[in-house]
PDB file of C-alpha atoms in Angstrom:
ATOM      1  CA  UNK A   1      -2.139  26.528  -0.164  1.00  0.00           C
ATOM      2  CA  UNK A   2      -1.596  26.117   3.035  1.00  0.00           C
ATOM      3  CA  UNK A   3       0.371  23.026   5.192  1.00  0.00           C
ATOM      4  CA  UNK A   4      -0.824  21.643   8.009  1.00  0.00           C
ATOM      5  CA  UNK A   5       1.265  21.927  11.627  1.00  0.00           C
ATOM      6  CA  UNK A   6       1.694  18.057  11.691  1.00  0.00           C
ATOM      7  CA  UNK A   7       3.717  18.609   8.438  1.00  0.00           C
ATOM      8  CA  UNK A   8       5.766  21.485   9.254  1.00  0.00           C
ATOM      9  CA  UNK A   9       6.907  20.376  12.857  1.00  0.00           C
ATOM     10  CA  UNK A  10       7.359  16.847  11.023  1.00  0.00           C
ATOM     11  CA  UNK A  11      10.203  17.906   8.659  1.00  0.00           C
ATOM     12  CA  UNK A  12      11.411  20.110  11.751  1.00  0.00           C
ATOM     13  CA  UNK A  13      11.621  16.870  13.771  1.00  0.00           C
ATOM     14  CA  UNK A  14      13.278  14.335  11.060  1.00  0.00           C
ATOM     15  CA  UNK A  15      15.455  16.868  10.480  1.00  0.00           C
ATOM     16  CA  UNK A  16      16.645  17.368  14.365  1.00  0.00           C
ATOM     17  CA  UNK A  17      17.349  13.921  14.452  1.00  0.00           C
ATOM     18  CA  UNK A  18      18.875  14.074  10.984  1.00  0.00           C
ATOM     19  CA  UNK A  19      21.215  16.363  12.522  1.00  0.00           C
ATOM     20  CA  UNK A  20      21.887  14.689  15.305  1.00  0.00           C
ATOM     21  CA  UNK A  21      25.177  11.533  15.139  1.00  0.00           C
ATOM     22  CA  UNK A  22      24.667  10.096  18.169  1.00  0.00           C
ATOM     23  CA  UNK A  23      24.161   6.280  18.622  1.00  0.00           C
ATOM     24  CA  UNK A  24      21.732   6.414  20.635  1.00  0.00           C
ATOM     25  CA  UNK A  25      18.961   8.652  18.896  1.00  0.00           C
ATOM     26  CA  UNK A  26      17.163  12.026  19.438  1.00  0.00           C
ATOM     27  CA  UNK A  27      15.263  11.768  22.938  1.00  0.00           C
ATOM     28  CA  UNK A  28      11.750  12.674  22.383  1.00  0.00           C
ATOM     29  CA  UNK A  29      12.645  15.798  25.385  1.00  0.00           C
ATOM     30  CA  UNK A  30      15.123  17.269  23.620  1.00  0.00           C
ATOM     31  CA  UNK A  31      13.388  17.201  20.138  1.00  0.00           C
ATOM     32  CA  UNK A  32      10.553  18.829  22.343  1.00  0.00           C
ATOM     33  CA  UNK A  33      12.724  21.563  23.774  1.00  0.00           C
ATOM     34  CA  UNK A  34      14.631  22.337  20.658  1.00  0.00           C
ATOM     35  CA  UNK A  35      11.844  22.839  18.365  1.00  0.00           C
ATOM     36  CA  UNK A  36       9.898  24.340  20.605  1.00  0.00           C
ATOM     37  CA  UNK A  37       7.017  21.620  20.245  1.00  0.00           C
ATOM     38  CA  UNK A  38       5.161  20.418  23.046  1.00  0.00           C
ATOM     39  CA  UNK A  39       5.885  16.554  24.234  1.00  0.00           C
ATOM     40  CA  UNK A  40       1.805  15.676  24.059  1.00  0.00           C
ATOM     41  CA  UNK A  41       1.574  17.074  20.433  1.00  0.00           C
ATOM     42  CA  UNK A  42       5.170  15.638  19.497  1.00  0.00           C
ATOM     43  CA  UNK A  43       4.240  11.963  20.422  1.00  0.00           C
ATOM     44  CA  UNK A  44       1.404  12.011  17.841  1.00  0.00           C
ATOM     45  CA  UNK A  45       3.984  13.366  14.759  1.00  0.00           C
ATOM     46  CA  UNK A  46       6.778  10.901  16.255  1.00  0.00           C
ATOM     47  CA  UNK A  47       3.766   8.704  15.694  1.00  0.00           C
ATOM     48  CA  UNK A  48       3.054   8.908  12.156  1.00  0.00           C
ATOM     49  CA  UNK A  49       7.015   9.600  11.470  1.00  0.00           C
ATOM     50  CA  UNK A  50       7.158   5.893  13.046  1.00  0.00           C
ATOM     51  CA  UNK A  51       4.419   4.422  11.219  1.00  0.00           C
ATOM     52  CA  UNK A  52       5.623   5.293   7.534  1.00  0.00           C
ATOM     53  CA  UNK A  53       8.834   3.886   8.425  1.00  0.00           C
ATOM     54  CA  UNK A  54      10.870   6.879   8.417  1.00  0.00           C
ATOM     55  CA  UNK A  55      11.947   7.175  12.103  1.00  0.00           C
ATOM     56  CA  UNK A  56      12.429   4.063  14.285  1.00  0.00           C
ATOM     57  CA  UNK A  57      13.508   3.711  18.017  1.00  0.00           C
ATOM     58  CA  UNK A  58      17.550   3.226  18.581  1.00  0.00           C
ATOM     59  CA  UNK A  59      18.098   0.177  20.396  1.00  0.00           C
ATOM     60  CA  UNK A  60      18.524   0.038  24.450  1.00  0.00           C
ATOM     61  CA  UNK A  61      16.972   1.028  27.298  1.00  0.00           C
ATOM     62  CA  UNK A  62      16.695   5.409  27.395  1.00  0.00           C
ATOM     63  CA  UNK A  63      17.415   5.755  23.529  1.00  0.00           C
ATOM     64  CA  UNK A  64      15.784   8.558  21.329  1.00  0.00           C
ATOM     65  CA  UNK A  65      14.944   8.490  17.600  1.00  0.00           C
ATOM     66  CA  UNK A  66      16.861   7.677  14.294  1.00  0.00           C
ATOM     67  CA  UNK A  67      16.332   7.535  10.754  1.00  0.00           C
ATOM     68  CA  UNK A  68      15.490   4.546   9.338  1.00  0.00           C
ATOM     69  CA  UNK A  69      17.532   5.427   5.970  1.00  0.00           C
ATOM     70  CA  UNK A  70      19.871   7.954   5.230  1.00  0.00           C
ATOM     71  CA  UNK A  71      19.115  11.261   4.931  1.00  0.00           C
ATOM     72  CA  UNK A  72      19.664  11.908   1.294  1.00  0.00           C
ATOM     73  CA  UNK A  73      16.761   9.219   0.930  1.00  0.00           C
ATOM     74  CA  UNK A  74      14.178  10.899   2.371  1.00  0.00           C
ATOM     75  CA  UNK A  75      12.818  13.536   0.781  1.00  0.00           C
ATOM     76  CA  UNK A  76       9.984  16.311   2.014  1.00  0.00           C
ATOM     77  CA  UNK A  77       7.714  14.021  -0.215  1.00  0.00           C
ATOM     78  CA  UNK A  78       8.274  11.093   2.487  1.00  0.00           C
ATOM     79  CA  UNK A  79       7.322  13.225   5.688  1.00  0.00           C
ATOM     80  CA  UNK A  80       4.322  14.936   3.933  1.00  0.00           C
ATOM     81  CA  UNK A  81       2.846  12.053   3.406  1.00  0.00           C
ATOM     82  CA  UNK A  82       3.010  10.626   6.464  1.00  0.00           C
ATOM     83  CA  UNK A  83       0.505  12.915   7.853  1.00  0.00           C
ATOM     84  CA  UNK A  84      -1.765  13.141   4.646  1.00  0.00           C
ATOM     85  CA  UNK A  85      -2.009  12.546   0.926  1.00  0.00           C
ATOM     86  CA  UNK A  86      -1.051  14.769  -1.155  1.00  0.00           C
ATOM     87  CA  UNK A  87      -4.970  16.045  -2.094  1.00  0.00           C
ATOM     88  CA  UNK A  88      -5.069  19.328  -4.364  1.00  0.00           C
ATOM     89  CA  UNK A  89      -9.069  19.397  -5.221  1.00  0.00           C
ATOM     90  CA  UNK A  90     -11.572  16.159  -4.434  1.00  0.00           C
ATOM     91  CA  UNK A  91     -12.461  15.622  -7.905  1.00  0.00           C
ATOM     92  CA  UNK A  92      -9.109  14.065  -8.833  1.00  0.00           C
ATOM     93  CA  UNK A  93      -9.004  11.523  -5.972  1.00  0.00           C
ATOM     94  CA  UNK A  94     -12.667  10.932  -6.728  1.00  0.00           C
ATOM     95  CA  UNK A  95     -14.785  11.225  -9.892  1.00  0.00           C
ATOM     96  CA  UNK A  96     -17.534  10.437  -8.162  1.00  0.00           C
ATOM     97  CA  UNK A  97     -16.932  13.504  -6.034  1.00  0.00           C
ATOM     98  CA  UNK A  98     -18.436  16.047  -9.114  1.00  0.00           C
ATOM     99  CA  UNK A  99     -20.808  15.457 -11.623  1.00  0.00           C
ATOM    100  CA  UNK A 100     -18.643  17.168 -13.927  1.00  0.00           C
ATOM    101  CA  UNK A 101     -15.567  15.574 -13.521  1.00  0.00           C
ATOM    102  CA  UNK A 102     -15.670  13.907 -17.236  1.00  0.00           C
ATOM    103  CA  UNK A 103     -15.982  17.661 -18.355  1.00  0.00           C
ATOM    104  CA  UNK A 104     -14.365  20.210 -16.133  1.00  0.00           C
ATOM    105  CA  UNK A 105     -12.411  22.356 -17.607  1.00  0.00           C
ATOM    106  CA  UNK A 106     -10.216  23.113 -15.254  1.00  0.00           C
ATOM    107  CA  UNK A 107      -9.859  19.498 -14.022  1.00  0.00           C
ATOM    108  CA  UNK A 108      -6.763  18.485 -16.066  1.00  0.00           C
ATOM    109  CA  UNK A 109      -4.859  21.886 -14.255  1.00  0.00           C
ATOM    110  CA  UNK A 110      -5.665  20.401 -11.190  1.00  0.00           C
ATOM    111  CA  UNK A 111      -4.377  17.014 -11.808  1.00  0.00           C
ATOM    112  CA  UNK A 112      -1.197  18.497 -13.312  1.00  0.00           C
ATOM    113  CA  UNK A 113      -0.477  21.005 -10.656  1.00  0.00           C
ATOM    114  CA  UNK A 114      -0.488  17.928  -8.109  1.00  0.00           C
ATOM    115  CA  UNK A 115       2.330  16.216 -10.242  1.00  0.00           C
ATOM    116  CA  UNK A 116       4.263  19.196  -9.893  1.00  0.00           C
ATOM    117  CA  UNK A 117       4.073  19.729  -6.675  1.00  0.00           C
ATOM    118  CA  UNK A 118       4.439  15.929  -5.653  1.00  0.00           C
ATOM    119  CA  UNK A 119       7.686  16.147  -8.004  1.00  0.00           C
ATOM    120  CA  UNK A 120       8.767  19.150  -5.540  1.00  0.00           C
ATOM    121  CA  UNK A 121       8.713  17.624  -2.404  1.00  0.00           C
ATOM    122  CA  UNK A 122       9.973  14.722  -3.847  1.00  0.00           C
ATOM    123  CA  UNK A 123      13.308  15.822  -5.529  1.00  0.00           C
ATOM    124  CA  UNK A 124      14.411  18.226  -2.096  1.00  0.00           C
ATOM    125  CA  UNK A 125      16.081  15.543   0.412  1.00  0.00           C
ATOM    126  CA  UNK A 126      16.457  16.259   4.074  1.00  0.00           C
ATOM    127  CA  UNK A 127      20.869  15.731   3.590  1.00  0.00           C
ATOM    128  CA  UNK A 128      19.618  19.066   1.177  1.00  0.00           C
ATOM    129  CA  UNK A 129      17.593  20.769   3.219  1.00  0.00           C
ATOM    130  CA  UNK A 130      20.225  20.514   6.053  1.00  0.00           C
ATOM    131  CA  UNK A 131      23.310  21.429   3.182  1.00  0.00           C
ATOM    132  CA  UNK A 132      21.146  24.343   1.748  1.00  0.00           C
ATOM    133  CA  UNK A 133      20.777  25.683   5.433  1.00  0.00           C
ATOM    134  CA  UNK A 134      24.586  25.060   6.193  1.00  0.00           C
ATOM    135  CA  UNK A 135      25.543  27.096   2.720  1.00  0.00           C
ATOM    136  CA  UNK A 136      23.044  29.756   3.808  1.00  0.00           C
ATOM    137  CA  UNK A 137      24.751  30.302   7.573  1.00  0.00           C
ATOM    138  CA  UNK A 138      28.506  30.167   5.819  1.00  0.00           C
ATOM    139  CA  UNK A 139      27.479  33.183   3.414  1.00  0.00           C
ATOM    140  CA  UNK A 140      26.470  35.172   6.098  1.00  0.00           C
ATOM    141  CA  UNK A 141      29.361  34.926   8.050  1.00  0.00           C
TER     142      UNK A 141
END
């Protein structure tokens, strides 16, 4: 299984301005530089990230980026699906998809293994992400 960009430089991006306690936001520039994302491609995840609700503007004139709600409230879950359900095989979002989907075998797997995983993302917060990196750095020093 395999994430798409838009997700991974998503959770990269809520989690620079996560980082960040200035007033004033995350500028768009400096997300850019820092993550080594390109401005043209970073406007479309800023984008999404805006339209779920989990990033917003700061106020005033030459202000950056902000969560809209702590950190420890938004969890990998959140930014995934910003860019895309979370769709493991079509016959689960779909009956109609498969003319077996009454009798697949396999089919009850499939819709399990999606609960997992959307429990996964769900329970690991960005405040965790960010402490779990933090712990990592301190034990190698």
């Amino acid at each position: 299984m395999k994430l798409n960009t838009k997700i991974r430089y998503g959770l990269r991006t809520v989690i620079e301005i996560a980082n960040s306690d200035d007033p004033n936001g995350v500028l768009q520039k400096d997300i850019a530089l820092k993550q080594n994302i390109s401005v043209k491609y970073l406007d479309s995840i800023i984008s999404s990230l805006k339209l779920k609700g989990i990033i917003a503007n700061a106020r005033g004139r030459g202000s950056g980026y902000r969560l809209t709600r702590a950190a420890e409230e938004i969890s990998v879950l959140d930014v995934y699906t910003a860019f895309e359900p979370i769709t493991v095989v079509e016959c689960i979002e779909n009956k109609n998809f498969c003319d077996q989907a009454c009798d697949c075998v396999s089919r009850d797997y499939w819709i399990e293994f999606r609960q997992n995983y959307t429990e996964l993302l769900a329970k690991k917060s960005l405040a965790q992400i960010i402490s779990d990196k933090a712990t990592k750095n301190n034990l190698k020093n």
